[in-house]
Amino acid sequence: MLKAIEGAKGSKIAESLSCFTVGSTVRCKTCSDEEVLGKVVAFDAGTKLLMLEAPIKKRGASGRMLCERSIVNLNFCIDLEVVEEVAMPKKIPVPDALDLQKLQKRFDNAVKQRLKFLKSYHPKVSPMGTAIYCQFANYLGEDQVSWLEEDTKISIFVKQQVIIDPPYGVANINTATEATKLLTYVQRIVQEINSQN
């Protein structure tokens, strides 16, 4: 839960407070007599906005403690008290170096997956046709399967030998050559996919 709290101008907050340490507990009182107590989550010195987090009594569906976050404009506070100050660490640990090879590998895999999806997707093909295309692309390799467009009919072309016409059933499988082994394999895969849906 996030709420913004602001009071009227003319606050007496000391101008010397230039920053708050994240994790410190702060109590603020606005000129509308609303009091907010919570741990500092963020502070922006330029706008004098302070974000506080305070646990609330009820718990979420997963049993985790819920927190209420309040944004307080310090220009409109009449009283401010640091209840508990958290000291800044003397030595801030240096983060581990990025593994650029791992990041590049992730990027390449993401690009490959998107290209694979784009190649398997055709806007005029049913989800069944797309599923069959993807299955053959996974089994045989992406370079062994392609879309064959003839007027309004979009077929799946497997290994430049077997054609699967819409609506992509076993009865719609044709072959130009005598590739009986491949034809039997394609019929079996199409039958399996059609029986699952």
Coordinates of C-alpha atoms in Angstrom, one line a residue:
M1 CA 0.0 0.0 0.0
L2 CA 1.4 3.4 -1.0
K3 CA 0.1 6.7 0.2
A4 CA 1.3 10.3 0.0
I5 CA 1.2 12.5 3.1
E6 CA 1.6 16.3 3.0
G7 CA 0.7 19.1 5.3
A8 CA 0.8 22.9 5.0
K9 CA 3.7 25.2 4.3
G10 CA 5.7 26.9 7.0
S11 CA 7.4 23.9 8.6
K12 CA 10.0 24.2 11.2
I13 CA 12.1 21.2 10.1
A14 CA 15.8 22.0 10.3
E15 CA 17.4 22.6 7.0
S16 CA 20.5 20.8 8.2
L17 CA 18.9 17.4 7.7
S18 CA 20.3 16.7 4.3
C19 CA 20.0 12.9 4.2
F20 CA 18.6 9.8 6.0
T21 CA 20.2 6.4 6.2
V22 CA 18.2 3.6 4.6
G23 CA 16.9 1.4 7.4
S24 CA 16.8 4.1 10.1
T25 CA 13.5 4.5 12.0
V26 CA 11.9 7.9 11.7
R27 CA 8.8 9.6 13.2
C28 CA 7.2 12.4 11.2
K29 CA 4.3 14.6 12.2
T30 CA 2.5 16.6 9.5
C31 CA 0.7 19.9 10.1
S32 CA -2.6 17.9 9.7
D33 CA -1.5 16.1 12.9
E34 CA -1.0 12.8 11.1
E35 CA 2.0 10.9 12.6
V36 CA 4.0 8.4 10.5
L37 CA 6.5 6.0 12.0
G38 CA 8.5 3.7 9.9
K39 CA 11.9 2.6 8.4
V40 CA 13.4 4.7 5.7
V41 CA 13.2 3.1 2.3
A42 CA 14.3 6.0 0.2
F43 CA 15.1 9.7 0.5
D44 CA 15.5 12.4 -2.2
A45 CA 17.2 15.5 -0.8
G46 CA 16.4 17.6 -3.9
T47 CA 12.6 17.3 -3.4
K48 CA 12.8 16.5 0.3
L49 CA 10.6 13.4 -0.1
L50 CA 11.0 10.6 2.3
M51 CA 9.6 7.1 1.8
L52 CA 8.9 5.2 5.0
E53 CA 7.8 1.5 5.4
A54 CA 5.8 0.3 8.4
P55 CA 4.4 -3.2 8.9
I56 CA 0.7 -3.6 9.2
K57 CA -1.2 -6.1 11.4
K58 CA -2.8 -8.2 8.7
R59 CA -0.9 -10.7 6.7
G60 CA -1.2 -11.6 3.0
A61 CA -2.7 -14.7 1.5
S62 CA 0.7 -16.4 1.5
G63 CA 1.2 -15.6 5.2
R64 CA 3.9 -13.0 4.6
M65 CA 3.9 -9.8 6.6
L66 CA 2.4 -6.8 4.6
C67 CA 3.9 -3.3 4.8
E68 CA 2.4 0.1 4.2
R69 CA 4.7 2.6 2.4
S70 CA 4.2 6.3 2.9
I71 CA 5.7 9.2 1.0
V72 CA 6.2 12.2 3.3
N73 CA 7.0 15.6 1.9
L74 CA 9.4 17.1 4.5
N75 CA 8.5 20.6 3.5
F76 CA 5.1 20.1 5.1
C77 CA 6.2 18.4 8.3
I78 CA 6.0 20.2 11.6
D79 CA 8.0 17.7 13.6
L80 CA 10.7 15.1 12.7
E81 CA 12.5 12.7 15.0
V82 CA 15.1 10.1 14.1
V83 CA 14.1 7.3 16.5
E84 CA 16.9 4.8 15.6
E85 CA 19.8 5.7 13.4
V86 CA 21.4 3.0 11.3
A87 CA 25.1 3.6 10.8
M88 CA 26.5 3.6 7.3
P89 CA 29.0 0.7 6.8
K90 CA 32.6 1.9 6.9
K91 CA 33.6 -0.2 4.0
I92 CA 31.1 -0.8 1.3
P93 CA 31.8 -4.2 -0.4
V94 CA 32.6 -4.0 -4.1
P95 CA 30.1 -6.0 -6.2
D96 CA 31.4 -8.9 -8.2
A97 CA 32.4 -8.2 -11.7
L98 CA 29.8 -9.0 -14.4
D99 CA 30.3 -12.2 -16.3
L100 CA 30.0 -10.7 -19.8
Q101 CA 30.3 -14.1 -21.5
K102 CA 27.3 -15.4 -19.5
L103 CA 25.3 -12.3 -20.3
Q104 CA 26.2 -12.6 -24.0
K105 CA 25.2 -16.3 -24.0
R106 CA 21.8 -15.4 -22.4
F107 CA 21.3 -12.7 -24.9
D108 CA 22.1 -15.0 -27.8
N109 CA 19.8 -17.7 -26.5
A110 CA 17.0 -15.1 -26.1
V111 CA 17.5 -13.9 -29.7
K112 CA 17.6 -17.5 -30.9
Q113 CA 14.3 -18.4 -29.1
R114 CA 12.6 -15.3 -30.5
L115 CA 13.8 -16.0 -34.1
K116 CA 12.6 -19.6 -33.6
F117 CA 9.2 -18.4 -32.5
L118 CA 9.0 -15.8 -35.4
K119 CA 9.9 -18.5 -37.9
S120 CA 7.3 -20.9 -36.5
Y121 CA 4.5 -18.3 -36.3
H122 CA 2.3 -17.6 -39.3
P123 CA -0.7 -15.2 -38.9
K124 CA -3.0 -17.3 -41.2
V125 CA -2.2 -20.7 -39.6
S126 CA -4.2 -22.3 -36.8
P127 CA -2.7 -23.1 -33.5
M128 CA -2.7 -26.8 -34.5
G129 CA -0.6 -26.0 -37.5
T130 CA 1.8 -23.9 -35.5
A131 CA 2.1 -26.8 -32.9
I132 CA 2.9 -29.3 -35.7
Y133 CA 5.4 -27.0 -37.3
C134 CA 7.2 -26.4 -33.9
Q135 CA 7.3 -30.2 -33.2
F136 CA 9.0 -30.9 -36.5
A137 CA 11.4 -28.0 -36.1
N138 CA 12.4 -29.4 -32.7
Y139 CA 12.8 -33.0 -33.9
L140 CA 14.4 -32.4 -37.3
G141 CA 15.9 -28.9 -37.0
E142 CA 14.6 -25.6 -38.1
D143 CA 16.3 -25.7 -41.5
Q144 CA 14.3 -28.9 -42.3
V145 CA 10.8 -27.4 -41.9
S146 CA 9.3 -24.4 -43.7
W147 CA 5.9 -22.8 -44.6
L148 CA 4.7 -23.5 -48.2
E149 CA 2.2 -20.8 -49.4
E150 CA 0.0 -21.4 -52.4
D151 CA -2.8 -18.8 -52.8
T152 CA -4.8 -18.9 -49.5
K153 CA -3.5 -22.4 -48.5
I154 CA -0.5 -22.5 -46.1
S155 CA 1.1 -25.9 -45.8
I156 CA 4.0 -27.3 -43.8
F157 CA 6.9 -28.5 -45.9
V158 CA 9.0 -31.2 -44.1
K159 CA 12.5 -32.0 -45.5
Q160 CA 11.5 -30.8 -48.9
Q161 CA 9.6 -34.0 -49.4
V162 CA 6.4 -34.2 -47.3
I163 CA 3.6 -31.6 -47.4
I164 CA 1.0 -31.2 -44.6
D165 CA -2.0 -29.3 -45.8
P166 CA -4.6 -27.5 -43.6
P167 CA -6.3 -28.5 -41.4
Y168 CA -3.1 -30.4 -40.6
G169 CA -4.5 -33.9 -40.0
V170 CA -3.1 -37.3 -41.1
A171 CA -5.4 -37.3 -44.1
N172 CA -3.9 -34.1 -45.3
I173 CA -0.3 -35.4 -45.6
N174 CA 1.1 -35.8 -49.1
T175 CA 4.5 -36.6 -50.6
A176 CA 6.0 -35.8 -53.9
T177 CA 8.6 -38.5 -53.7
E178 CA 8.5 -42.1 -52.5
A179 CA 9.9 -41.2 -49.0
T180 CA 7.9 -43.9 -47.2
K181 CA 10.0 -43.9 -44.1
L182 CA 9.7 -40.1 -43.7
L183 CA 6.0 -40.2 -44.6
T184 CA 5.3 -42.8 -41.9
Y185 CA 7.3 -40.8 -39.4
V186 CA 5.4 -37.6 -40.2
Q187 CA 2.0 -39.4 -40.0
R188 CA 2.8 -40.8 -36.6
I189 CA 3.9 -37.4 -35.2
V190 CA 0.8 -35.6 -36.7
Q191 CA -1.4 -38.3 -35.3
E192 CA 0.1 -37.9 -31.8
I193 CA -0.3 -34.1 -31.8
N194 CA -3.9 -34.3 -33.1
S195 CA -4.8 -36.9 -30.5
Q196 CA -3.5 -34.7 -27.7
N197 CA -5.8 -31.8 -28.7

